[in-house]
Coordinates of C-alpha atoms and ligand atoms in Angstrom, one line a residue:
M12 CA 101.9 53.9 165.2
K13 CA 104.7 53.7 162.6
K14 CA 104.8 56.1 159.7
L15 CA 105.2 55.2 156.1
L16 CA 105.9 57.8 153.3
V17 CA 104.7 57.0 149.7
L18 CA 105.6 58.9 146.6
T19 CA 105.3 58.7 142.8
G20 CA 108.3 59.8 140.7
G21 CA 109.2 60.2 137.0
G22 CA 106.6 60.0 134.2
D23 CA 103.0 59.0 135.2
C24 CA 101.4 55.7 134.2
P25 CA 97.9 54.2 134.5
G26 CA 97.7 52.2 137.7
L27 CA 99.7 54.5 140.1
N28 CA 96.6 55.3 142.1
A29 CA 95.7 51.6 142.4
V30 CA 99.2 51.0 144.0
I31 CA 98.7 53.9 146.4
R32 CA 95.2 52.6 147.4
G33 CA 96.7 49.1 147.8
I34 CA 99.4 50.3 150.2
V35 CA 96.9 52.3 152.3
K36 CA 94.4 49.4 152.5
A37 CA 97.1 46.9 153.4
A38 CA 98.3 49.2 156.2
R39 CA 94.8 49.6 157.5
Y40 CA 94.3 45.9 157.4
E41 CA 97.5 45.4 159.4
G42 CA 96.7 48.3 161.8
K43 CA 100.1 49.5 163.0
W44 CA 101.1 52.0 160.3
E45 CA 99.9 55.4 159.2
V46 CA 100.5 56.2 155.5
Y47 CA 101.4 59.6 154.1
G48 CA 102.1 60.8 150.6
S49 CA 104.8 63.3 149.5
M50 CA 103.4 65.5 146.7
E51 CA 105.4 65.6 143.4
A52 CA 107.9 62.9 144.3
F53 CA 110.4 64.1 146.9
N54 CA 109.5 67.8 146.3
G55 CA 106.8 67.5 149.0
V56 CA 109.5 66.8 151.6
F57 CA 111.8 69.5 150.4
K58 CA 109.1 72.2 150.6
D59 CA 108.9 74.5 153.6
P60 CA 106.3 73.9 155.0
V61 CA 106.3 70.3 153.7
D62 CA 103.7 69.2 151.2
I63 CA 102.8 65.9 152.7
V64 CA 99.3 64.5 153.0
K65 CA 97.9 61.9 155.2
L66 CA 96.5 59.1 153.0
T67 CA 93.2 58.2 154.7
K68 CA 90.6 55.6 153.7
K69 CA 88.5 58.5 152.4
K70 CA 91.4 59.9 150.3
V71 CA 92.1 56.7 148.5
G72 CA 88.5 55.5 148.1
G73 CA 87.8 54.5 144.5
I74 CA 91.0 56.0 143.1
H75 CA 92.1 52.7 141.6
V76 CA 90.0 53.3 138.5
K77 CA 91.5 56.8 137.8
G78 CA 94.6 57.5 135.7
G79 CA 97.4 59.8 136.7
T80 CA 98.5 60.0 140.4
I81 CA 96.8 61.8 143.2
L82 CA 100.3 62.5 144.6
K83 CA 101.4 64.2 141.4
T84 CA 104.8 63.6 140.0
T85 CA 107.9 65.2 138.3
N86 CA 110.8 64.1 136.3
R87 CA 112.9 66.9 137.6
G88 CA 113.0 65.8 141.3
N89 CA 116.2 63.7 141.5
P90 CA 117.6 64.6 145.0
F91 CA 121.1 63.8 143.8
K92 CA 120.8 66.2 140.8
F93 CA 118.2 68.7 142.0
P94 CA 117.7 71.6 139.6
V95 CA 118.0 75.1 141.0
Q96 CA 117.7 78.3 139.1
L97 CA 120.4 80.9 139.6
K98 CA 119.9 84.6 139.8
D99 CA 121.0 85.1 136.2
G100 CA 118.2 82.7 135.1
T101 CA 120.4 79.7 134.3
W102 CA 120.0 76.3 136.0
K103 CA 122.4 74.0 137.8
T104 CA 121.9 70.8 139.7
I105 CA 122.9 70.2 143.3
D106 CA 123.0 67.2 145.6
R107 CA 120.2 67.5 148.2
S108 CA 120.2 63.8 149.2
K109 CA 121.6 64.3 152.7
E110 CA 119.1 67.0 153.4
L111 CA 116.3 64.7 152.2
V112 CA 117.3 61.6 154.2
G113 CA 117.7 63.8 157.3
K114 CA 114.4 65.5 156.8
I115 CA 112.5 62.2 156.3
K116 CA 114.0 60.8 159.5
K117 CA 113.3 64.1 161.4
L118 CA 109.6 63.9 160.3
G119 CA 109.4 60.5 162.0
F120 CA 109.0 58.3 158.9
D121 CA 110.1 54.7 159.5
A122 CA 110.0 53.7 155.8
V123 CA 109.4 55.0 152.3
V124 CA 107.8 53.4 149.2
N125 CA 109.0 54.9 145.9
I126 CA 106.7 54.0 142.9
G127 CA 108.6 54.7 139.7
G128 CA 110.6 53.5 136.7
D129 CA 114.3 53.0 136.2
G130 CA 115.3 56.6 137.1
S131 CA 113.2 56.6 140.3
Q132 CA 114.5 53.2 141.3
T133 CA 118.1 54.3 140.7
I134 CA 117.3 57.1 143.2
S135 CA 115.8 54.5 145.6
Q136 CA 118.9 52.4 145.5
T137 CA 121.3 55.3 146.2
L138 CA 119.0 56.5 149.0
F139 CA 119.0 53.0 150.4
E140 CA 122.8 53.0 150.4
N141 CA 122.6 56.4 152.2
G142 CA 120.6 54.8 155.0
L143 CA 117.0 55.2 154.0
N144 CA 114.5 52.3 154.6
I145 CA 113.1 52.2 151.1
V146 CA 111.0 49.8 149.0
G147 CA 110.5 50.2 145.2
V148 CA 107.4 49.5 143.1
P149 CA 108.2 49.3 139.3
K150 CA 106.3 51.5 137.0
T151 CA 106.6 52.3 133.2
I152 CA 104.4 52.0 130.2
D153 CA 107.5 51.0 128.2
N154 CA 107.7 47.7 130.2
D155 CA 111.5 47.9 130.0
L156 CA 112.4 47.6 133.7
H157 CA 114.6 44.6 134.3
A158 CA 113.8 41.9 136.9
T159 CA 110.1 42.0 136.5
D160 CA 108.1 40.3 133.7
L161 CA 105.6 43.2 133.6
T162 CA 105.0 46.7 134.8
F163 CA 101.5 48.0 135.3
G164 CA 100.4 50.6 132.8
F165 CA 102.0 48.7 129.9
T166 CA 98.8 46.7 129.1
T167 CA 96.7 49.9 129.2
A168 CA 99.2 51.6 126.9
V169 CA 99.1 48.7 124.4
Q170 CA 95.3 48.8 124.5
T171 CA 95.2 52.5 123.8
A172 CA 97.7 52.1 121.0
T173 CA 95.7 49.2 119.5
D174 CA 92.4 51.1 119.7
S175 CA 94.1 54.0 117.8
F176 CA 95.7 51.6 115.3
D177 CA 92.3 50.0 114.5
R178 CA 90.9 53.5 113.8
L179 CA 93.9 54.2 111.5
V180 CA 93.3 51.0 109.6
T181 CA 89.8 52.0 108.5
T182 CA 90.8 55.4 107.3
A183 CA 93.9 54.0 105.6
E184 CA 91.6 51.6 103.7
S185 CA 89.3 54.4 102.6
H186 CA 92.1 56.5 101.2
H187 CA 94.5 53.8 100.0
R188 CA 97.1 55.4 102.3
V189 CA 100.1 54.3 104.2
M190 CA 99.5 55.2 107.8
I191 CA 102.5 55.5 110.2
M192 CA 101.7 55.4 113.9
E193 CA 104.4 56.4 116.3
V194 CA 104.2 55.0 119.8
M195 CA 106.3 55.4 123.0
G196 CA 109.2 53.2 123.7
R197 CA 112.6 55.0 124.2
D198 CA 114.9 52.0 124.5
A199 CA 112.5 49.1 124.1
G200 CA 109.9 48.3 121.4
W201 CA 107.4 46.4 123.5
I202 CA 104.5 48.7 122.9
A203 CA 105.1 48.8 119.2
L204 CA 105.6 45.0 119.0
H205 CA 102.4 44.1 120.9
T206 CA 100.4 46.8 119.0
A207 CA 101.6 45.6 115.6
I208 CA 100.6 42.0 116.4
A209 CA 97.3 43.0 118.0
G210 CA 96.3 45.4 115.2
G211 CA 97.8 43.5 112.3
A212 CA 100.4 45.9 111.0
E213 CA 102.5 45.3 107.9
V214 CA 105.6 47.0 109.3
C215 CA 106.9 47.3 112.9
L216 CA 110.0 49.3 113.6
I217 CA 111.6 49.1 117.0
P218 CA 114.9 50.4 118.6
E219 CA 116.3 46.9 118.9
I220 CA 116.2 46.0 115.2
P221 CA 118.1 48.2 112.8
C222 CA 116.0 48.8 109.7
K223 CA 116.6 49.8 106.1
L224 CA 114.4 52.2 104.2
E225 CA 114.6 50.1 101.1
N226 CA 113.2 47.1 103.0
I227 CA 110.3 49.1 104.3
L228 CA 109.5 50.4 100.8
K229 CA 109.7 46.9 99.5
R230 CA 107.1 45.7 102.0
I231 CA 104.8 48.6 101.2
R232 CA 105.0 47.9 97.5
K233 CA 104.4 44.2 98.0
R234 CA 101.3 45.0 100.0
Y235 CA 100.0 47.3 97.2
R236 CA 100.9 44.8 94.5
K237 CA 98.8 42.2 96.2
G238 CA 95.8 44.4 95.7
K239 CA 95.6 45.5 99.4
G240 CA 95.4 49.2 98.8
F241 CA 96.6 50.4 102.2
C242 CA 99.4 49.7 104.6
N243 CA 99.8 50.3 108.4
I244 CA 103.2 50.9 110.1
V245 CA 103.9 51.1 113.8
I246 CA 107.1 52.7 114.9
S247 CA 108.7 53.2 118.4
E248 CA 109.8 56.7 119.2
G249 CA 113.3 55.4 119.8
A250 CA 113.6 53.5 116.5
K251 CA 116.4 54.5 114.1
I252 CA 116.2 54.3 110.3
E253 CA 119.5 53.2 108.9
G254 CA 121.7 56.2 108.3
G255 CA 119.6 58.4 110.6
E256 CA 119.7 59.4 114.2
V257 CA 117.3 58.9 117.1
I258 CA 114.8 61.9 116.6
T259 CA 114.5 64.2 119.6
I260 CA 112.1 67.1 120.2
N261 CA 114.4 69.3 122.1
K262 CA 117.5 69.1 124.4
K263 CA 117.3 67.9 127.9
E264 CA 116.4 70.5 130.5
E265 CA 118.6 70.8 133.7
G266 CA 117.7 68.1 136.2
E267 CA 115.5 66.2 133.7
E268 CA 115.9 62.4 133.5
H269 CA 115.8 62.0 129.7
I270 CA 116.0 63.9 126.5
K271 CA 112.5 64.0 124.9
L272 CA 112.0 61.8 121.9
G273 CA 109.4 62.2 119.2
G274 CA 109.0 62.7 115.5
V275 CA 110.6 59.6 114.0
G276 CA 107.2 58.9 112.3
N277 CA 107.4 62.1 110.4
Y278 CA 111.0 61.5 109.5
L279 CA 110.1 58.1 108.1
R280 CA 107.3 59.7 106.1
S281 CA 109.6 62.2 104.5
E282 CA 112.3 59.6 103.8
L283 CA 109.7 57.3 102.2
E284 CA 108.4 60.2 100.1
K285 CA 111.9 61.1 99.0
A286 CA 112.5 57.5 98.1
G287 CA 109.5 57.6 95.7
C288 CA 106.8 55.8 97.8
E289 CA 103.8 56.1 95.5
P290 CA 100.8 56.1 97.9
Q291 CA 100.0 59.1 100.2
I292 CA 101.5 58.8 103.7
R293 CA 100.1 60.2 106.9
T294 CA 101.7 60.1 110.4
T295 CA 100.0 60.0 113.8
I296 CA 102.0 60.5 117.0
L297 CA 100.2 59.0 119.9
G298 CA 102.4 60.5 122.5
H299 CA 101.0 61.0 126.0
T300 CA 97.6 59.5 125.2
Q301 CA 99.3 56.2 126.0
R302 CA 100.2 57.4 129.5
G303 CA 96.8 58.9 130.3
G304 CA 93.4 57.6 131.1
T305 CA 91.8 54.8 133.0
P306 CA 93.9 51.7 133.6
V307 CA 92.5 48.5 132.0
A308 CA 91.2 45.8 134.5
F309 CA 94.5 43.8 134.3
D310 CA 96.6 46.8 135.3
R311 CA 94.2 47.7 138.2
V312 CA 94.7 44.1 139.5
L313 CA 98.5 44.1 139.0
A314 CA 98.9 47.6 140.5
S315 CA 96.7 46.8 143.5
S316 CA 98.6 43.6 144.2
M317 CA 101.9 45.4 143.9
G318 CA 100.7 48.0 146.4
I319 CA 99.8 45.2 148.9
K320 CA 103.1 43.5 148.3
A321 CA 105.1 46.7 148.8
F322 CA 103.5 47.2 152.2
E323 CA 104.3 43.6 153.1
L324 CA 107.9 44.2 152.2
V325 CA 107.9 47.3 154.4
E326 CA 106.3 45.3 157.3
A327 CA 108.9 42.6 156.9
G328 CA 111.8 45.1 156.9
E329 CA 112.9 44.1 153.4
F330 CA 114.4 47.4 152.4
G331 CA 116.4 47.9 149.2
K332 CA 114.0 45.6 147.5
M333 CA 111.6 46.1 144.7
V334 CA 108.2 44.4 144.1
S335 CA 108.4 42.2 141.0
F336 CA 106.0 40.1 138.9
Q337 CA 107.6 36.9 137.8
N338 CA 106.0 33.8 136.4
H339 CA 102.6 35.0 137.6
K340 CA 103.8 35.5 141.1
L341 CA 104.6 38.5 143.1
V342 CA 108.1 38.4 144.5
S343 CA 110.8 40.8 145.6
V344 CA 114.2 41.5 144.0
P345 CA 117.1 43.7 145.0
I346 CA 116.5 47.2 143.5
K347 CA 120.1 47.0 142.4
E348 CA 119.3 44.1 140.1
A349 CA 116.3 45.9 138.6
I350 CA 118.3 48.9 137.6
S351 CA 121.3 46.9 136.3
K352 CA 120.0 47.0 132.7
Y353 CA 117.0 47.6 130.5
D354 CA 114.7 44.8 129.4
V355 CA 114.8 45.3 125.7
V356 CA 113.2 43.1 123.1
D357 CA 115.5 40.1 122.3
K358 CA 115.7 39.3 118.6
N359 CA 114.9 35.7 119.6
H360 CA 111.8 36.6 121.6
Y361 CA 108.8 34.5 120.7
L362 CA 106.8 37.6 119.7
I363 CA 109.4 38.5 117.1
N364 CA 108.9 35.0 115.6
T365 CA 105.1 35.4 115.9
A366 CA 105.2 38.8 114.2
R367 CA 107.5 37.6 111.3
K368 CA 105.3 34.6 110.6
L369 CA 102.3 36.8 110.6
G370 CA 104.0 38.7 107.8
I371 CA 105.1 41.8 109.8
S372 CA 108.3 43.2 108.5
F373 CA 110.9 44.8 110.9
G374 CA 112.6 46.5 108.0
D375 CA 115.7 44.4 108.5
Ligands
LIG18 O1 109.6 56.3 130.1 C1 108.3 56.4 129.7 C2 108.0 57.3 128.6 O2 106.7 57.2 128.4 C3 108.8 57.2 127.3 O3 108.4 56.2 126.5 C4 108.8 58.6 126.8 O4 109.9 58.9 125.9 C5 108.8 59.4 128.0 O5 108.2 58.7 129.0 C6 108.2 60.8 127.9 O6 108.4 61.5 129.0 P1 107.9 63.0 129.3 O7 106.5 62.9 129.9 O8 108.9 63.6 130.2 O9 107.9 63.7 128.0

C-alpha cells in the first residue's frame, strides 16, 4: 500500500472536513492507498513522537457536515519560518523545511495533500521545489485565491453574514439607526459585496474601492430624507476610509501569517459621529462567526468534489498542482499560478455594476 499524508493549514473554514472525507473515500474506492492526517498542519510531523492519525472510514464517517477540521490547524506552522521561543522568552523563526521533507520521506509517505489558502499554498510550492510530492486544495472564506473561481467556505460565510445582516435590518428599522456590519475580507471585498447585494445594504465598503466619508454621509442622509428611517452598511475588515489606515487589532506574532485586522466598523462609526451624522450608529463585528459552523450544502458538495479531485491528482502523479474550480468544472492548475496574486474585486466586475444599479453606494 502507498501512503498519503493530509493536513489542513492556516485559518479554518467550513468544508475542510468534507475535503478530508472525500480524499479518504476516493482512496478507499481506488484501494491502493492508506491515508493519514498530520495534526495541526505540519506540527504533527515535527512532534516527537509524531502526531499523525490514520484516517479510517470510521474516523471520517459523517464529518462532511461539521465545521472546523478534525485535523486541527495553525497559522504559526510555516516550516520555512517556524517560530521557536528562546530561553529569554523572546521568539525567533527558523527554517525547518529540510527536516520536514526528510521526516515525511522517512515515515514512508509517497505524497502529501495540503488543504489551505494562499499562505499554505506558498508553503506547498516551496516544499514541491524542495522535492516533496505535494498537491494543494484551495481554502479561504475570503474567496481571494487566484486561479480558482471559488473556494469552499465562501458561500457559507456569505450566508452567515447575510443572516446577521437580515437581523440587523429589523433592529435598525425599530430604532431608526444606522447599522454598520463589519465582515472578514483582508484584501478582497467578496464577502461584503455579496452580503450587501443579498441583504440590500445602502452602503458597501471594500478594500478595492477607496471611499470618502462625505460620500457615505451623503448616502445616509439621502436615505433618511427619503423617509426610510434606517440605514445598513457592510464594511470589509480591510477597507480604508480616505485619510485613514487599515485598522489592526495588534501586531503580528512571530511566525504568524498575517497581522490581525478588525475594528474598521468602529472607526467608521466614530468618524461619522464626528462628521455630524444625525441618527444613532451601532457597529457589529461578525469576526470568526463567519469561519465557524456547518457548511451550507453547496460548500459540502464543492469541498467533497475537491477532495476526490485531490486524490485523483495524487494518483496521477500530478504534483505541484492545485485543485481548481473553473467554469463549473474541476481542473488542476500549477500551485505557482494560484499564489502569483490575489483575486480581488475588479472595479468592472458585474457585481459592482449590479450593486450600483441597486442603489448601493461604495462611498467613491
Ligand atoms: O484569511 C481568512 C481570514 O478569515 C481573514 O479574512 C481574516 O483577516 C483572518 O482570516 C483572521 O485570521 P485569524 O483567525 O488568524 O485571526
